[in-house]
Coordinates of C-alpha atoms and ligand atoms in Angstrom, one line a residue:
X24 CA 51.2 -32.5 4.8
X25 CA 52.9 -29.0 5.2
X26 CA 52.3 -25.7 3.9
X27 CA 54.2 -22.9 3.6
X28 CA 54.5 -19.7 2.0
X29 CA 57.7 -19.1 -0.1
X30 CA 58.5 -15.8 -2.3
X31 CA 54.8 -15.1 -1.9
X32 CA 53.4 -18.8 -3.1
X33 CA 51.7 -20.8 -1.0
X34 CA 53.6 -24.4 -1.2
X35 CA 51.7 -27.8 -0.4
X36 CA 54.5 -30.4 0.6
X37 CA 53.1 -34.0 1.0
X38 CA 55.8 -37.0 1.7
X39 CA 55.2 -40.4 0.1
X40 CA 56.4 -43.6 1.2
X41 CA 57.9 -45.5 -1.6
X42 CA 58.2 -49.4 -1.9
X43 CA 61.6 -50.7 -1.0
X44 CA 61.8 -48.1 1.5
X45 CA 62.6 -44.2 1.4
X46 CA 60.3 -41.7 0.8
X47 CA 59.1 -39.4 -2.2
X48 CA 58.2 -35.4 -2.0
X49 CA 56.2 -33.9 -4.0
X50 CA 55.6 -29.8 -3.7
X51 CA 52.6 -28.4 -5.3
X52 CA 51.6 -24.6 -5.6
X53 CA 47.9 -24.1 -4.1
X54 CA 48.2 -20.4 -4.4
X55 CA 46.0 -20.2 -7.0
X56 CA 43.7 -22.4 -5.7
X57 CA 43.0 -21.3 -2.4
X58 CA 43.0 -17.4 -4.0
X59 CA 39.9 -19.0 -5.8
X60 CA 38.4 -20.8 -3.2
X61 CA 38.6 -17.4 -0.5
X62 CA 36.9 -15.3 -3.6
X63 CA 34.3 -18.0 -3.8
X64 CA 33.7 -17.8 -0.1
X65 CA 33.9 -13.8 -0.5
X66 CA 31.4 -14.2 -3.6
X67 CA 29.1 -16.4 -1.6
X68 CA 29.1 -13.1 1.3
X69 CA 28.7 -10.4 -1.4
X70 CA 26.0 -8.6 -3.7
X71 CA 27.3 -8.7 -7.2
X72 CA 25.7 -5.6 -8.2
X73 CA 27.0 -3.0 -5.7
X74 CA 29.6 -5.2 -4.3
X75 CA 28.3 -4.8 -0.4
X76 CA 27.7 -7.5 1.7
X77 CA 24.7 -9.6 1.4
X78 CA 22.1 -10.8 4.3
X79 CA 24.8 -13.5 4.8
X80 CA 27.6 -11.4 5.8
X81 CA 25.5 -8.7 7.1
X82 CA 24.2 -11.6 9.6
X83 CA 27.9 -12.9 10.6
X84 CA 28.7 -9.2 11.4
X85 CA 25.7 -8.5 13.5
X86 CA 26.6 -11.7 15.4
X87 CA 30.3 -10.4 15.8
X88 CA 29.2 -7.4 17.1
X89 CA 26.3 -8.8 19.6
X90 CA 29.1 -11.4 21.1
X91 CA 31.3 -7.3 21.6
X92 CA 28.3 -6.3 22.9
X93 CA 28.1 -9.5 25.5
X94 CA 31.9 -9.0 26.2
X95 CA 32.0 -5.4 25.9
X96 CA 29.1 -3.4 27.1
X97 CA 29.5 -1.2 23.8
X98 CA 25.6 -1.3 21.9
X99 CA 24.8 -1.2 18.5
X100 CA 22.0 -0.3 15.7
X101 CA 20.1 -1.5 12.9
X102 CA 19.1 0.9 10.4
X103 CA 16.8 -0.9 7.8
X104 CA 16.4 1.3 4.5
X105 CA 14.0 0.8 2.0
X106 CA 13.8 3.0 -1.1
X107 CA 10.7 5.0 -2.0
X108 CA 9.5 5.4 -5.7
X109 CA 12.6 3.3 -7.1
X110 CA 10.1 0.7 -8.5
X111 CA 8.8 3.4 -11.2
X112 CA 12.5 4.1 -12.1
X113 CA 13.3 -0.2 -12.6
X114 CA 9.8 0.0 -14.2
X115 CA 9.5 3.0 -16.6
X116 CA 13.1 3.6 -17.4
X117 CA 14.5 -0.5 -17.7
X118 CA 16.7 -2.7 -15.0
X119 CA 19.9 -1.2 -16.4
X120 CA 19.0 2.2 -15.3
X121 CA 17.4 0.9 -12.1
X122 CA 20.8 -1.6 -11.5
X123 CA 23.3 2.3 -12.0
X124 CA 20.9 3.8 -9.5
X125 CA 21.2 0.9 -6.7
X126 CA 25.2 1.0 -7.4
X127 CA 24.9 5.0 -6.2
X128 CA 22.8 4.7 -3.6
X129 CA 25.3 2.3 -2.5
X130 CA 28.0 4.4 -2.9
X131 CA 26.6 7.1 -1.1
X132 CA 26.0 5.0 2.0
X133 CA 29.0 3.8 2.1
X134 CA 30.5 7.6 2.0
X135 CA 28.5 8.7 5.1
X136 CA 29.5 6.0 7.7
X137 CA 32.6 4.9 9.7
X138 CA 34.9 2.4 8.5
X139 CA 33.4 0.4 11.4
X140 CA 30.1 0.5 10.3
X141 CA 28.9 -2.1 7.5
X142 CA 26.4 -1.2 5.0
X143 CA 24.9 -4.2 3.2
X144 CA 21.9 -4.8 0.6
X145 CA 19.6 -7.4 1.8
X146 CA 17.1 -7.3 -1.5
X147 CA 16.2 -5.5 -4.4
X148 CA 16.1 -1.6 -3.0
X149 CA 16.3 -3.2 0.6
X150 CA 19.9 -1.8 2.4
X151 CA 20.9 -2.2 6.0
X152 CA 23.6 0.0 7.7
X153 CA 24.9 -2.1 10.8
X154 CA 26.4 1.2 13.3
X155 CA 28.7 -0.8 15.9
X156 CA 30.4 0.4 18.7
X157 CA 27.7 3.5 19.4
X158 CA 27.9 5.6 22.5
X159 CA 24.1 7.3 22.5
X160 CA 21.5 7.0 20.4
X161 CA 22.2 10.8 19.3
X162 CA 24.9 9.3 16.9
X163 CA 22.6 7.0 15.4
X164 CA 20.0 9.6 15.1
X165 CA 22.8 12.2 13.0
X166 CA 23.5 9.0 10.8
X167 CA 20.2 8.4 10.3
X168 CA 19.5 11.5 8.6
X169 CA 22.1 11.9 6.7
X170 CA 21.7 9.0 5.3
X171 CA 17.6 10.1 4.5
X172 CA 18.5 13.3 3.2
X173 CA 21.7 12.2 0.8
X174 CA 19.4 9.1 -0.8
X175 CA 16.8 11.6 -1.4
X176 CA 19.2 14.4 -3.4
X177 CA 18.8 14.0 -7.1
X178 CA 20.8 11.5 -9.2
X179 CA 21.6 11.7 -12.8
X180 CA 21.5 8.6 -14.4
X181 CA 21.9 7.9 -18.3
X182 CA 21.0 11.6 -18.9
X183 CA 18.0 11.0 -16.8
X184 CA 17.6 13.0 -13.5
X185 CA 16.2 10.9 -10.9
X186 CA 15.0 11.5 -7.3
X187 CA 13.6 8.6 -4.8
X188 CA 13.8 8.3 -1.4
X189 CA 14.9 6.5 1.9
X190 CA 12.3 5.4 4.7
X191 CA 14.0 3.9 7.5
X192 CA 13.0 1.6 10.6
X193 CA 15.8 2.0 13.2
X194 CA 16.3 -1.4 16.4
X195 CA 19.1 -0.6 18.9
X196 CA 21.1 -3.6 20.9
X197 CA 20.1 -4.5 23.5
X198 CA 17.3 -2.7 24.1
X199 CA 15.3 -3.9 21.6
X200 CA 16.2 -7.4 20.9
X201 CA 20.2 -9.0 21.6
X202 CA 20.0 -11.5 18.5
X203 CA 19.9 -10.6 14.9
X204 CA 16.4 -12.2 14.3
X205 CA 14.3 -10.2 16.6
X206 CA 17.0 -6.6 15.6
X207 CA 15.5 -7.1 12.2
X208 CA 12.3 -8.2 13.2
X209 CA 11.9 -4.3 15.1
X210 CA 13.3 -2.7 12.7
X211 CA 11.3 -3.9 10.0
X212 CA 8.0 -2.7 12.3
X213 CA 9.6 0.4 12.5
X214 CA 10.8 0.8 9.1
X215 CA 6.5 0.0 8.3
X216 CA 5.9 3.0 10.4
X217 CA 8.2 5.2 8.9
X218 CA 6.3 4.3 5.6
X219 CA 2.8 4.6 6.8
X220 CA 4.0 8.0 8.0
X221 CA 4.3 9.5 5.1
X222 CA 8.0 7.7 3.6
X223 CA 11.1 10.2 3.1
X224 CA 11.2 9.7 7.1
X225 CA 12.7 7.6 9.6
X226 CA 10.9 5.5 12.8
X227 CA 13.2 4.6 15.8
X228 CA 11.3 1.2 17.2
X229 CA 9.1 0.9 20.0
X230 CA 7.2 -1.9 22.1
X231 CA 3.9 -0.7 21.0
X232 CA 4.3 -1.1 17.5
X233 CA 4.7 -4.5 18.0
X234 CA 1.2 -4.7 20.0
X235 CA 0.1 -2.5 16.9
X236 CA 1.4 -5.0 14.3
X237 CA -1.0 -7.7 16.7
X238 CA -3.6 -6.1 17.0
X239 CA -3.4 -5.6 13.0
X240 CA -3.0 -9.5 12.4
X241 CA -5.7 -10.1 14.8
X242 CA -8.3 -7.8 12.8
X243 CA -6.6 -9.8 9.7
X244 CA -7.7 -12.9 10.8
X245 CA -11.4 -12.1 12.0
X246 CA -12.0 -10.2 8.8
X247 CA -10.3 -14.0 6.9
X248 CA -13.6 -15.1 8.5
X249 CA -16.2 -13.1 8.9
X250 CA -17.5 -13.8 5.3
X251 CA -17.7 -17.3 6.5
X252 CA -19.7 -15.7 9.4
X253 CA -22.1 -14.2 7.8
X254 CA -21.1 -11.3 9.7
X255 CA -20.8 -8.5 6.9
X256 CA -24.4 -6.1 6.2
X257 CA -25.0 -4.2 4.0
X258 CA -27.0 -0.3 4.4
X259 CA -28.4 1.4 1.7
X260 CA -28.4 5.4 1.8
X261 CA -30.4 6.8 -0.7
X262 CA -29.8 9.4 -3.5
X263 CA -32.4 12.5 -4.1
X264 CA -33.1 14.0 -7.6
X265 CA -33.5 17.8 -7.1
X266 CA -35.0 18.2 -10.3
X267 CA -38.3 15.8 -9.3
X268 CA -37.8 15.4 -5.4
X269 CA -37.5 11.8 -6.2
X270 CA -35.1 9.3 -5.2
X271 CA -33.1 7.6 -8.0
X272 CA -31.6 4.8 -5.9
X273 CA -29.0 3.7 -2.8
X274 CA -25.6 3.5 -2.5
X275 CA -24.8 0.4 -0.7
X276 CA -22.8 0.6 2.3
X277 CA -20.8 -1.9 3.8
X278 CA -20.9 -3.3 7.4
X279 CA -19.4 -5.3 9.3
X280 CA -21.1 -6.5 12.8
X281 CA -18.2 -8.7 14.7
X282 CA -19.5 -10.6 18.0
X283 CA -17.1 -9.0 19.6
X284 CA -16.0 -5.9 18.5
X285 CA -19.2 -4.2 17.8
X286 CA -20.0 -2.7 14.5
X287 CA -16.7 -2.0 12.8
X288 CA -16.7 1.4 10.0
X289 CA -15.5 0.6 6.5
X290 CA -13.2 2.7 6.8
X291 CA -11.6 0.9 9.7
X292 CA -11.2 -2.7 7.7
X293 CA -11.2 -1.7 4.3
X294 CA -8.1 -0.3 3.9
X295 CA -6.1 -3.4 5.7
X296 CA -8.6 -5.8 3.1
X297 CA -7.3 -4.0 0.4
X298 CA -3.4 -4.2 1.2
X299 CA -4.1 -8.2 2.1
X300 CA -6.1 -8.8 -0.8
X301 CA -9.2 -9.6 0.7
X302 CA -11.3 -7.2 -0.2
X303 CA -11.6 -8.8 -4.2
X304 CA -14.1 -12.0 -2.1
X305 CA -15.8 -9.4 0.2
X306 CA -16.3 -6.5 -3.1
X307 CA -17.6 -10.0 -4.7
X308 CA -20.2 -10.4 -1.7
X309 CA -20.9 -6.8 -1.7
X310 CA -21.9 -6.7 -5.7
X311 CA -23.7 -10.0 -5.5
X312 CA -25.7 -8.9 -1.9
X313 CA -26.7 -5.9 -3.3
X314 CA -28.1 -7.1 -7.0
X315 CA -30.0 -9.6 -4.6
X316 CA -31.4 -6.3 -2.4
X317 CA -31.8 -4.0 -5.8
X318 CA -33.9 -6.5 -7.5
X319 CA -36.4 -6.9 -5.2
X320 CA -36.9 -2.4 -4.7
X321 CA -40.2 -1.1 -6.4
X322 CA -40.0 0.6 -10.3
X323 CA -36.3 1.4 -11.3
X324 CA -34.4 2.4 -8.6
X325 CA -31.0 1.6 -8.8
X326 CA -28.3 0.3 -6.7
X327 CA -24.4 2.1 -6.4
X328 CA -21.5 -0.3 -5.4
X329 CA -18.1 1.1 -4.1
X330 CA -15.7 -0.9 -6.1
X331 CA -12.3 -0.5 -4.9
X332 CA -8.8 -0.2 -7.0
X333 CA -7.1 -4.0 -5.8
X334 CA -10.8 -5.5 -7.1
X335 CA -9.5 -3.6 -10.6
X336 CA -6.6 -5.9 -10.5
X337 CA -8.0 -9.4 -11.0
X338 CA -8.9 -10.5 -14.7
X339 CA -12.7 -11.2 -13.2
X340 CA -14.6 -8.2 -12.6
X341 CA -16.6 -8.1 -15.2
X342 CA -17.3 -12.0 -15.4
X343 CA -18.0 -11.6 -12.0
X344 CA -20.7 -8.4 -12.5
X345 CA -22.1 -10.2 -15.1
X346 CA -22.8 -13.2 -12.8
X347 CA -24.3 -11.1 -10.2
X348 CA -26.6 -9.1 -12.7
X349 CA -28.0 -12.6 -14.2
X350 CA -28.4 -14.5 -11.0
X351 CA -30.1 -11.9 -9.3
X352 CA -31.8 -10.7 -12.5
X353 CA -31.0 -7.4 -11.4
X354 CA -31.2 -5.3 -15.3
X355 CA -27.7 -3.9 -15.7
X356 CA -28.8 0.0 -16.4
X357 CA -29.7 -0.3 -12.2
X358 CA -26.2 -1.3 -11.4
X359 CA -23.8 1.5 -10.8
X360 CA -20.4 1.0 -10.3
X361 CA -18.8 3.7 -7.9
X362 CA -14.9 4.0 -8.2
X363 CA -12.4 6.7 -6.7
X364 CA -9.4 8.1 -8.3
X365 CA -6.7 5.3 -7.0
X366 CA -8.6 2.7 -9.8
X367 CA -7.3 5.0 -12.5
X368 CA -4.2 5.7 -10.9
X369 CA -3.4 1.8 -12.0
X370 CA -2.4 0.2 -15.3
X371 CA -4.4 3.0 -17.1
X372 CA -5.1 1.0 -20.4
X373 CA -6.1 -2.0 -18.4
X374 CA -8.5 0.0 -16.6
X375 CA -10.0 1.8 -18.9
X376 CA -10.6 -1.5 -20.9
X377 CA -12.5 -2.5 -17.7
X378 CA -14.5 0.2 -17.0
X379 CA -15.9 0.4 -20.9
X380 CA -16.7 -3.0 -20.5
X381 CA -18.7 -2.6 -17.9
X382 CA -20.0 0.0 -19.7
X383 CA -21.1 -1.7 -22.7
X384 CA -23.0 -3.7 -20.2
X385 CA -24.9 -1.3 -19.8
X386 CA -23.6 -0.2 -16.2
X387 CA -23.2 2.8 -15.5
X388 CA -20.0 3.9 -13.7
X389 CA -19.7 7.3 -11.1
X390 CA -16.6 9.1 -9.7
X391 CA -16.6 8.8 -6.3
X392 CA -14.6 11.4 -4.2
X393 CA -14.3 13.9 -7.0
X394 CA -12.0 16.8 -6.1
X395 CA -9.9 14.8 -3.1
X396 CA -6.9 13.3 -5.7
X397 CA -4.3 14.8 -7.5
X398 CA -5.8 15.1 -10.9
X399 CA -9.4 14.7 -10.9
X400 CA -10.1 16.9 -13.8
X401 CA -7.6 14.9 -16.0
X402 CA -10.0 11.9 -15.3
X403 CA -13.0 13.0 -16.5
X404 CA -10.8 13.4 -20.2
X405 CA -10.3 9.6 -19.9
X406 CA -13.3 7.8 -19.1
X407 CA -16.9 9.3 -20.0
X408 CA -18.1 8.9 -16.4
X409 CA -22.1 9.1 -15.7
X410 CA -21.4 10.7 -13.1
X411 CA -19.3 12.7 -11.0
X412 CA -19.9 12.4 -6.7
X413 CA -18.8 15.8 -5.3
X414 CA -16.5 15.4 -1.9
X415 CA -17.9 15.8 1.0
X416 CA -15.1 18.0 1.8
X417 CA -16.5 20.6 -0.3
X418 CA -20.1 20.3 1.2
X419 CA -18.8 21.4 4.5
X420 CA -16.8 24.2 3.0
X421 CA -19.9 25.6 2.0
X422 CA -20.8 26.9 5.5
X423 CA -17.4 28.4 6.1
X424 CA -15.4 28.9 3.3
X425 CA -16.7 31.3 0.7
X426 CA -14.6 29.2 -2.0
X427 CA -16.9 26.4 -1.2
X428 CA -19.4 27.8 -3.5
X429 CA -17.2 28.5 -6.2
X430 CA -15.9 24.8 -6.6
X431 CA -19.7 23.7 -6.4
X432 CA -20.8 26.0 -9.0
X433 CA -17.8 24.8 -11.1
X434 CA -18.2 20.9 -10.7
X435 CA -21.7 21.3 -11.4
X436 CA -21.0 23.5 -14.4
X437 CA -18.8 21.0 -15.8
X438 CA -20.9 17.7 -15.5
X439 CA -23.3 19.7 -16.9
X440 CA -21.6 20.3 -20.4
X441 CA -20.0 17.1 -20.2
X442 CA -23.6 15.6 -19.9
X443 CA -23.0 14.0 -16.2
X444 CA -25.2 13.9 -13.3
X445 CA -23.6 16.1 -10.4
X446 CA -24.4 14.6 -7.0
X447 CA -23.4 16.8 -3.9
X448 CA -22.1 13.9 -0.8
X449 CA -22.7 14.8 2.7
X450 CA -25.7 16.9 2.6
X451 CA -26.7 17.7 6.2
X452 CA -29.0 20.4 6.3
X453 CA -31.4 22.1 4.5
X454 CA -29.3 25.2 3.9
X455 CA -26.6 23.2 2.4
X456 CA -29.2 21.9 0.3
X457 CA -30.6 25.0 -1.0
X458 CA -27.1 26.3 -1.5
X459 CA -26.3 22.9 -3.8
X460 CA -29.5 23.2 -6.0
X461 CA -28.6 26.7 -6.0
X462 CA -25.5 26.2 -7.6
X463 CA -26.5 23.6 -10.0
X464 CA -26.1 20.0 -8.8
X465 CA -28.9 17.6 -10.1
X466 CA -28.2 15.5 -7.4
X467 CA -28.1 15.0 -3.2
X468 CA -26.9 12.3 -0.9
X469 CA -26.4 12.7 2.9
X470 CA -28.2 12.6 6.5
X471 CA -30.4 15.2 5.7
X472 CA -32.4 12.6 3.3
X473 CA -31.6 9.9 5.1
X474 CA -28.8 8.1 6.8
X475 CA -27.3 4.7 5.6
X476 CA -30.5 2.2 6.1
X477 CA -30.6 -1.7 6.9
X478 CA -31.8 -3.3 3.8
X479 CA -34.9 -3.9 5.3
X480 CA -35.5 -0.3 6.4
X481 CA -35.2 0.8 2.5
X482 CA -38.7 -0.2 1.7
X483 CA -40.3 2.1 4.0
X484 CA -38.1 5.1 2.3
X485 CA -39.3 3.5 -0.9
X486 CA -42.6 3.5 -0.4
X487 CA -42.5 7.5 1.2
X488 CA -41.1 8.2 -2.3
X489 CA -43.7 6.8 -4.5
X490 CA -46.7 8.6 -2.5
X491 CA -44.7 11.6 -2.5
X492 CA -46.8 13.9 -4.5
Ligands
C2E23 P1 -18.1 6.7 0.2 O1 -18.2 5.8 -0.9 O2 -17.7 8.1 -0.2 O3 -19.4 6.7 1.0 C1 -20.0 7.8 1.6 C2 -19.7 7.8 3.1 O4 -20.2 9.1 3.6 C3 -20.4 6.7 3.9 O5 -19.5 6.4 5.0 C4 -21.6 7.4 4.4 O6 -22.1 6.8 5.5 C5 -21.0 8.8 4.7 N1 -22.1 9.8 4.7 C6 -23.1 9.9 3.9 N2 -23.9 11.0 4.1 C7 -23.2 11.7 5.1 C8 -23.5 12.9 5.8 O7 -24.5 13.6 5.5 N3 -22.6 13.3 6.7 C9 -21.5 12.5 7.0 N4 -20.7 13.0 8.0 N5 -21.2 11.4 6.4 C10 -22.1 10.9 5.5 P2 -19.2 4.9 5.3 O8 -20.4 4.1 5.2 O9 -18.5 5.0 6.7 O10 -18.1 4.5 4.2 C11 -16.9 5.1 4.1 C12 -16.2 4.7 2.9 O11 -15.9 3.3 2.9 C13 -17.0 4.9 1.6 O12 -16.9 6.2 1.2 C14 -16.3 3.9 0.7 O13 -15.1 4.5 0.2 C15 -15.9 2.8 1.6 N6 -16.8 1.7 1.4 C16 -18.0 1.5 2.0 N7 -18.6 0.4 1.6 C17 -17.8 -0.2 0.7 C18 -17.8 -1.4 -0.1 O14 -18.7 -2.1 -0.2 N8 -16.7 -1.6 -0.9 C19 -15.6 -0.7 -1.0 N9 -14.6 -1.0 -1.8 N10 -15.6 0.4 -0.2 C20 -16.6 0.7 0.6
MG24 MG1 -19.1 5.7 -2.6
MG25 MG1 -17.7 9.4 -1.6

């Protein structure tokens, strides 16, 4: 077989032999055929929507420019880009909208680097710019914000104006990895950073955010099973009415005593159980352990759980409060259900659904946090809360700040004609104290009562309260 190209066709000349001798040849045009197959191959290497290279191509080209690298000394980087807020856009405002976006976010990486360079989209707002052929990281570092500051100008799309944003994690060759796996590996755990830092930014890697990433999977795995360890606790702090000097109940408090690690803060493992997911079994342990407690405290005291915005999320909160109010036989008006702003921030009609549930349960439900979020006022419109939990932010403001006692007087002012119980967090001294009954709250919580209690330390506190006169 021959091939050769004649007046622009590509020409396919195969010889036959024929019986009784001589030989038969037959010319065929494969132009169009082989134009077909090198799109399909092209097709297979490219991202329909924005035309740019996929993971595939972007994967030869790193390899191409690694082997450079090998032969030629000259290094290269990995800029991993992820877009910030462009789920609400695909969300709110349809995939055709979010699709037009992508395609100028494309365009406007491809307009900011070197012919050399290869920009490539690796997943639904996921892009890559592969910088060859860089002399210090300085260029890399002028790319890199460019590229951050022209994703983040405003778009206009379909009459709508839209603005997002870039976060980037940045891996140089060689010095952090020489093959493609472990390039995007770093700049994915730098592109994480970037986003923990706040997103609109950018993260150049480093060594220690690997160990960080460990260290993170390690306190992943120990918290997997410390349930199975029996090695969460829970305290009880309790809650004064100023009214009657009498307590009213506990907020239960979660702990956590590893073997190793000591006693771990909530606020150290909560957070990371709430990204993985874990925290809907452990909020279940929580609600269940502390009916169990609750039932068992003198009169009518009541019991306050934290219950956090992912445990919102699964179809079973309520089935499972219910479950935990009739095994323990815990009555449902001592169960208070303590939520912060970020369960309202989700699914709104969803929530709200939840939360009168609950409510018709006869639970009562408290804003935890009030006055740290965005629109805490706008919340208490939605949901008839029992009752609001005022910062402890605003506490401590109340020796410094002479605002402090403004906010105060106005939170309490408000539960008051919305018919809430106002509870002041954090109390630590009696002058505090004075100053929050001063100012209207019904309610105190903090060290100066008492500090957050082992279960079977409440009793004694319990017991103070009933012979108090
Ligand atoms: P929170 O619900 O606002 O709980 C109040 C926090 O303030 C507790 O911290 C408590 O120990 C602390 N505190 C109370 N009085 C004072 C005081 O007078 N001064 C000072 N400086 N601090 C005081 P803790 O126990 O470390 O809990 C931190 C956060 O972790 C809680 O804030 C809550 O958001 C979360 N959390 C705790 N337990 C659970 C739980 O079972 N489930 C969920 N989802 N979150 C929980
Ligand atoms: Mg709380
Ligand atoms: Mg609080």
């Amino acid at each position: 077989m021959i091939e050769f190209t004649l007046q622009e066709r590509l020409l396919e000349v195969h010889l036959h032999p024929v019986m009784g001798g001589g030989w038969a040849v037959t010319i065929e045009d494969v132009s169009a055929r082989r134009a077909a197959e090198a799109d399909a191959a092209n097709m297979a290497r490219q991202d329909p929507l924005t035309g740019l290279p996929n993971r595939l191509l972007l994967r030869e080209r790193l390899n191409e420019a690694l082997s450079r690298m090998q032969r030629e000394g000259e290094g290269c980087a990995v800029l991993l880009i992820d877009l910030d807020r462009f789920k609400p856009v695909n969300d709110t405002l349809g995939h055709p909208v979010g699709d037009a976006l992508l395609e100028k976010v494309a365009d406007r990486l491809r307009s900011t680097v070197r012919p050399t360079d290869t920009v490539a989209r690796i997943g639904g707002d996921e892009f890559v710019v592969l910088q060859s052929a860089i002399r210090d990281p300085g260029d890399t570092q002028a790319l890199v914000r460019r590229i951050v500051d022209l994703v983040g100008r405003t778009y206009m799309v379909d009459g709508h104006l839209l603005t997002i944003g870039a976060s980037v994690g940045v891996a140089f060759a060689p010095n952090d990895g020489t093959d493609a796996d472990k390039l995007l590996k770093n700049a994915d755990l730098a592109l994480y950073r970037a986003k923990l830092d706040g997103r609109g930014t950018f993260r150049f890697f480093e060594p220690e955010m690997d160990a960080r990433m460990q260290a993170r999977r390690q306190l992943e795995l120990d918290m997997r099973q410390a349930l199975a360890r029996r090695e969460f606790r829970l305290h009880y702090q309790p809650q004064l009415n100023l009214e009657n000097n009498r307590l009213t109940g506990c907020e239960a408090l979660l702990r956590w005593q590893h073997p190793q690690r000591g006693i771990v803060s909530p606020l150290d493992f909560i957070p990371l159980a709430e990204e993985i997911g874990l925290i809907v079994p452990i909020g279940e342990w929580v609600m269940r352990q502390a009916c169990r407690d609750a039932v068992s405290w003198p009169g009518t005291y009541s019991v306050a759980v934290n219950v956090s915005p992912a445990q919102f999320k699964s179809e079973r909160l309520v089935e499972m409060v219910m479950s935990a109010l009739s095994t323990s036989g815990l009555p449902a008006n001592r169960l208070e259900v303590e939520i912060t702003e970020g369960v309202l921030l989700q699914e709104n009609a969803k929530t709200l659904q939840t939360l009168h549930r609950l409510r018709e349960l006869g639970v009562r439900v408290s804003m935890d946090d009030f006055g740290t979020g965005y629109s805490s006022l706008s919340y208490l419109r939605s949901f008839p809360f029992d009752k609001i939990k005022i910062d402890r932010s605003f506490v401590k403001d109340l020796d410094g700040k002479p605002e402090g006692d403004a906010i105060i007087r106005a939170i309490a002012g408000l539960g008051k004609s919305l018919g809430m119980t106002t509870i002041a967090e954090g109390v630590e001294t009696p002058a505090q104290m004075q100053r929050i009954r001063d100012e209207g709250c019904t309610d105190v919580q903090g060290y100066l009562i008492s500090k957050p209690v082992p279960a079977s330390e409440i009793h004694a506190l319990f017991a103070g309260d009933q012979t108090a006169i």
